[in-house]
Coordinates of C-alpha atoms in Angstrom, one line a residue:
X1 CA -43.8 -17.1 -28.1
X2 CA -46.7 -18.4 -26.1
X3 CA -47.6 -22.0 -25.2
X4 CA -51.2 -21.2 -26.0
X5 CA -50.6 -19.8 -29.5
X6 CA -48.3 -22.7 -30.5
X7 CA -50.7 -25.2 -29.6
X8 CA -53.3 -23.2 -31.8
X9 CA -50.9 -23.0 -34.5
X10 CA -50.0 -26.5 -34.6
X11 CA -53.5 -27.7 -34.4
X12 CA -54.0 -25.7 -37.8
X13 CA -51.1 -27.2 -39.3
X14 CA -52.2 -30.8 -38.5
X15 CA -55.3 -30.7 -40.7
X16 CA -54.8 -32.2 -44.5
X17 CA -51.1 -32.8 -43.5
X18 CA -49.4 -36.2 -43.5
X19 CA -47.4 -37.9 -40.6
X20 CA -44.2 -37.5 -42.5
X21 CA -44.8 -33.2 -42.8
X22 CA -46.1 -33.6 -39.2
X23 CA -42.9 -35.1 -38.0
X24 CA -40.6 -32.5 -40.0
X25 CA -42.5 -29.5 -38.6
X26 CA -42.9 -30.9 -35.2
X27 CA -38.9 -31.1 -35.1
X28 CA -38.5 -27.5 -36.7
X29 CA -41.0 -26.3 -33.5
X30 CA -38.7 -28.4 -31.2
X31 CA -35.5 -27.1 -32.3
X32 CA -36.9 -23.4 -32.6
X33 CA -38.0 -23.8 -29.1
X34 CA -34.5 -25.0 -27.8
X35 CA -33.1 -21.9 -30.0
X36 CA -35.3 -19.5 -28.2
X37 CA -34.5 -21.1 -24.9
X38 CA -30.7 -21.1 -25.3
X39 CA -30.8 -17.1 -26.2
X40 CA -33.2 -16.5 -22.9
X41 CA -30.3 -18.7 -21.0
X42 CA -27.5 -16.9 -22.6
X43 CA -29.1 -13.6 -22.0
X44 CA -29.6 -14.3 -18.4
X45 CA -26.3 -15.5 -17.7
X46 CA -24.6 -12.4 -19.3
X47 CA -26.9 -10.4 -17.1
X48 CA -26.1 -12.3 -14.0
X49 CA -22.0 -11.9 -14.8
X50 CA -22.4 -8.1 -15.8
X51 CA -20.3 -6.0 -13.4
X52 CA -20.9 -3.2 -10.9
X53 CA -19.8 -0.2 -13.8
X54 CA -22.9 0.4 -15.6
X55 CA -24.8 0.6 -12.3
X56 CA -22.6 2.6 -10.2
X57 CA -22.8 5.2 -13.3
X58 CA -26.4 4.8 -13.7
X59 CA -27.3 5.5 -9.9
X60 CA -24.6 8.3 -9.5
X61 CA -23.4 6.5 -6.5
X62 CA -21.1 4.0 -5.3
X63 CA -20.5 2.0 -2.0
X64 CA -17.0 1.3 -0.6
X65 CA -16.1 -0.8 2.2
X66 CA -13.2 0.0 4.5
X67 CA -11.7 -0.7 8.2
X68 CA -10.9 2.1 10.4
X69 CA -7.0 2.0 9.8
X70 CA -5.1 5.4 9.9
X71 CA -3.4 6.3 7.3
X72 CA -5.1 3.7 4.7
X73 CA -8.9 4.5 5.1
X74 CA -10.4 6.2 8.3
X75 CA -13.0 8.4 9.8
X76 CA -11.8 11.9 10.3
X77 CA -12.2 14.3 13.0
X78 CA -15.1 16.0 10.9
X79 CA -16.8 12.6 10.7
X80 CA -16.2 12.1 7.1
X81 CA -13.9 8.8 5.5
X82 CA -10.5 10.0 4.3
X83 CA -7.1 8.4 4.2
X84 CA -4.7 6.8 1.5
X85 CA -7.2 4.6 -0.1
X86 CA -10.5 6.6 0.1
X87 CA -8.9 9.8 -1.0
X88 CA -7.4 7.6 -4.2
X89 CA -11.3 6.4 -4.9
X90 CA -13.1 9.9 -4.5
X91 CA -10.7 11.0 -7.4
X92 CA -11.2 8.2 -9.7
X93 CA -15.0 8.5 -9.0
X94 CA -15.0 12.1 -9.2
X95 CA -13.2 12.0 -12.5
X96 CA -16.4 9.8 -13.9
X97 CA -18.8 12.4 -12.8
X98 CA -19.6 10.5 -9.6
X99 CA -19.7 12.4 -6.2
X100 CA -21.6 10.4 -3.9
X101 CA -19.6 7.8 -2.3
X102 CA -21.6 5.9 0.8
X103 CA -18.7 4.4 3.2
X104 CA -19.4 1.1 4.6
X105 CA -17.1 0.6 7.7
X106 CA -16.5 -2.9 9.0
X107 CA -13.8 -4.8 10.8
X108 CA -10.6 -5.8 8.7
X109 CA -11.5 -9.3 8.8
X110 CA -14.8 -9.0 7.4
X111 CA -14.1 -6.8 4.4
X112 CA -13.5 -9.4 1.8
X113 CA -16.6 -11.3 2.8
X114 CA -18.7 -8.1 2.7
X115 CA -17.4 -7.5 -0.9
X116 CA -18.6 -11.1 -1.9
X117 CA -22.0 -10.7 -0.3
X118 CA -22.4 -7.6 -2.0
X119 CA -22.4 -5.2 1.1
X120 CA -20.4 -2.6 -1.2
X121 CA -18.8 -2.3 -4.4
X122 CA -15.2 -2.0 -3.7
X123 CA -12.7 -2.6 -0.6
X124 CA -11.0 0.5 -0.1
X125 CA -8.7 0.7 2.5
X126 CA -5.3 0.0 1.4
X127 CA -5.4 -4.1 2.1
X128 CA -2.4 -5.9 1.1
X129 CA -2.4 -8.0 -2.2
X130 CA -1.9 -12.0 -1.2
X131 CA -2.1 -15.0 -2.9
X132 CA -4.7 -16.3 -0.6
X133 CA -7.3 -13.1 -1.2
X134 CA -6.4 -13.3 -5.0
X135 CA -8.3 -16.6 -5.0
X136 CA -11.1 -14.8 -3.6
X137 CA -11.5 -11.3 -5.0
X138 CA -9.8 -9.4 -7.9
X139 CA -7.6 -6.7 -7.1
X140 CA -6.8 -3.3 -9.0
X141 CA -2.8 -2.8 -9.8
X142 CA -0.9 -1.8 -6.8
X143 CA -1.2 1.8 -5.3
X144 CA 1.9 1.5 -3.0
X145 CA 4.5 -0.9 -1.6
X146 CA 5.4 -1.5 1.8
X147 CA 8.0 -2.9 4.2
X148 CA 7.2 -3.8 8.0
X149 CA 8.1 -2.2 11.6
X150 CA 7.2 -2.8 15.0
X151 CA 5.9 -0.6 17.7
X152 CA 7.6 -1.3 20.8
X153 CA 8.1 0.0 24.2
X154 CA 10.4 3.0 24.6
X155 CA 14.1 1.4 24.5
X156 CA 13.0 -2.0 22.9
X157 CA 13.5 -3.6 26.1
X158 CA 13.6 -7.2 24.6
X159 CA 15.5 -6.0 21.4
X160 CA 12.3 -7.2 18.9
X161 CA 14.4 -5.7 15.4
X162 CA 12.7 -8.5 13.4
X163 CA 10.2 -11.8 13.4
X164 CA 13.2 -14.1 13.8
X165 CA 14.1 -12.1 17.1
X166 CA 10.6 -12.1 18.5
X167 CA 10.2 -15.8 17.7
X168 CA 13.6 -16.5 19.4
X169 CA 12.5 -15.1 22.7
X170 CA 10.0 -17.2 24.4
X171 CA 8.5 -14.5 26.3
X172 CA 7.7 -11.9 24.0
X173 CA 4.4 -11.5 22.5
X174 CA 3.3 -10.1 19.0
X175 CA 0.3 -7.8 18.2
X176 CA -1.5 -8.1 15.1
X177 CA -4.7 -7.1 13.4
X178 CA -7.3 -10.1 12.5
X179 CA -7.0 -11.5 9.2
X180 CA -3.7 -9.3 8.5
X181 CA -1.2 -10.8 6.0
X182 CA 1.1 -10.9 9.2
X183 CA -0.5 -13.7 10.6
X184 CA 0.6 -16.3 8.0
X185 CA 4.5 -14.6 8.3
X186 CA 4.5 -15.4 11.7
X187 CA 3.4 -18.9 11.6
X188 CA 6.4 -19.2 8.8
X189 CA 9.0 -17.9 11.1
X190 CA 7.8 -19.9 14.0
X191 CA 6.0 -17.7 16.6
X192 CA 3.5 -20.0 18.4
X193 CA -0.1 -19.2 18.3
X194 CA -0.3 -18.6 22.3
X195 CA 2.3 -15.3 21.4
X196 CA 0.3 -14.5 18.5
X197 CA -2.1 -11.8 19.9
X198 CA -5.1 -10.7 17.5
X199 CA -6.7 -7.1 17.4
X200 CA -9.6 -5.7 15.8
X201 CA -8.1 -2.4 14.7
X202 CA -4.8 -0.9 15.4
X203 CA -6.0 1.3 18.3
X204 CA -6.6 -1.6 20.1
X205 CA -3.5 -3.3 19.4
X206 CA -1.5 0.1 20.6
X207 CA -3.7 -0.1 23.6
X208 CA -2.7 -3.6 24.1
X209 CA 1.0 -2.6 23.8
X210 CA 0.6 0.2 26.4
X211 CA -1.3 -2.4 28.7
X212 CA 1.8 -4.8 28.1
X213 CA -0.5 -7.2 26.5
X214 CA 2.0 -7.5 24.1
X215 CA 5.7 -6.5 23.5
X216 CA 5.5 -5.6 19.7
X217 CA 2.7 -4.3 17.3
X218 CA 3.5 -5.0 13.6
X219 CA 2.2 -3.2 10.7
X220 CA 3.7 -1.4 7.5
X221 CA 6.2 1.3 8.1
X222 CA 3.6 4.1 7.4
X223 CA 0.8 2.6 9.5
X224 CA 3.1 2.1 12.6
X225 CA 4.3 5.8 12.3
X226 CA 1.0 7.1 12.1
X227 CA -0.2 5.2 14.9
X228 CA 2.4 5.9 17.3
X229 CA 2.1 9.7 16.0
X230 CA -1.6 9.5 17.2
X231 CA -0.7 7.8 20.5
X232 CA 1.8 10.4 21.2
X233 CA 3.2 8.4 24.4
X234 CA 6.8 8.7 25.1
X235 CA 6.6 5.5 26.3
X236 CA 6.4 4.0 23.0
X237 CA 8.5 4.1 19.8
X238 CA 9.3 2.8 16.0
X239 CA 11.7 0.2 15.8
X240 CA 13.0 -0.7 12.3
X241 CA 13.2 -4.1 11.2
X242 CA 16.7 -5.2 10.5
X243 CA 15.4 -8.2 8.4
X244 CA 12.0 -8.1 6.8
X245 CA 9.8 -11.5 7.4
X246 CA 10.5 -14.1 4.3
X247 CA 8.5 -16.5 2.5
X248 CA 8.5 -20.0 2.1
X249 CA 11.6 -19.4 -0.4
X250 CA 13.4 -17.4 1.9
X251 CA 12.6 -14.1 -0.1
X252 CA 11.8 -11.2 1.7
X253 CA 8.3 -10.1 1.8
X254 CA 7.2 -6.8 0.4
X255 CA 3.7 -5.9 0.5
X256 CA 1.8 -4.3 -2.2
X257 CA -1.7 -2.7 -1.3
X258 CA -4.6 -1.9 -4.0
X259 CA -8.2 -1.8 -4.0
X260 CA -10.3 -5.2 -4.3
X261 CA -13.1 -5.9 -6.5
X262 CA -15.6 -8.9 -7.1
X263 CA -14.1 -11.3 -9.9
X264 CA -17.1 -10.6 -11.9
X265 CA -16.2 -6.7 -12.0
X266 CA -14.2 -6.7 -14.8
X267 CA -15.1 -3.7 -16.5
X268 CA -14.9 -1.5 -13.4
X269 CA -11.6 -2.9 -12.3
X270 CA -9.9 -2.0 -15.8
X271 CA -11.7 1.4 -15.8
X272 CA -9.7 1.8 -11.8
X273 CA -6.0 0.2 -13.1
X274 CA -6.3 2.5 -16.5
X275 CA -6.9 5.4 -14.1
X276 CA -4.5 4.9 -12.0
X277 CA -1.8 4.0 -14.5
X278 CA -2.4 7.4 -16.0
X279 CA -2.1 9.3 -12.5
X280 CA 0.9 7.5 -11.4
X281 CA 2.6 8.8 -14.4
X282 CA 1.5 12.2 -14.2
X283 CA 2.0 12.6 -10.2
X284 CA -1.4 12.6 -8.9
X285 CA -1.3 9.8 -6.8
X286 CA 1.9 11.0 -5.0
X287 CA -0.1 14.2 -4.3
X288 CA -3.1 12.8 -3.1
X289 CA -1.5 9.9 -0.9
X290 CA 1.6 12.7 0.6
X291 CA -0.5 13.8 3.3
X292 CA -1.0 10.3 4.8
X293 CA 2.6 9.8 5.0
X294 CA 3.1 7.7 1.8
X295 CA 6.2 9.1 0.4
X296 CA 8.0 8.5 -2.9
X297 CA 9.5 5.3 -1.6
X298 CA 6.3 4.0 -1.1
X299 CA 4.9 4.3 -4.7
X300 CA 5.0 0.7 -6.6
X301 CA 7.3 -0.1 -9.1
X302 CA 6.4 1.0 -12.6
X303 CA 4.7 -1.9 -14.8
X304 CA 3.7 -3.6 -11.5
X305 CA 0.3 -5.9 -11.9
X306 CA -1.9 -7.1 -9.5
X307 CA -0.9 -10.4 -11.1
X308 CA 2.5 -10.1 -10.0
X309 CA 1.5 -9.2 -6.9
X310 CA -1.0 -12.3 -6.6
X311 CA 2.1 -14.5 -7.5
X312 CA 4.3 -13.2 -4.6
X313 CA 4.0 -15.7 -1.6

């Protein structure tokens, strides 16, 4: 109701009415105005908290953020985005009739910030689900599980077969990706900051290993194998870790990877989780990710959720 109409109506009612009547009417008008204001505020708040699913479906288009990390999400030789996570994302949205996927490439360390800033709708790059990240974004349920491995020089001259072994060697430096979960694990085991060398992507990290800037590069088993295959350098080799890095309680850390969503995008995340659960059961997920080096051992345990992974330290 407009303020002009309200003033006009109130003036007409004032004629010939007692003060008590006017008081009662004024209270009713005030209450009605407050009620309408509350409805407007509620609607506005609801719209502000609405998630991206309806908008994506209406537009027939989705933006996905990824870091150029093979095999999780990367630009292929044909210039198109591919990898474990983007291919799952494509299949999910294709089943909803959405084929227009706009990739947004960024450094790994800026993915979460870009998601929160609404530069894209989903982080689709096989990101590890970690408690610190769970405070900022909401993850979909795990798509894979993964342990870690090293890339080292041929013959592993410094005997780097675990985080502990590397920490004990004062001459050994460890290469890691900016913003990666291995940073916290390196700190827990006591690898000093001056022996932690950060790289923007895995190609740069492998180049650092080749140039003797670091003595080992750490990432998931799949990532290291893929990186060494791409490098095709006989002077580098894969090193299986004799023990996985542990958390504060001494429990070996197993990584779980998943899509990242904004916390308010509940419907979008729930739709993804339902799709993922169904396609894990049918074996479709395994077929989609197998070409990228993900075998049966990398599939997540049945029933594990993002909440479970977020609770892991």
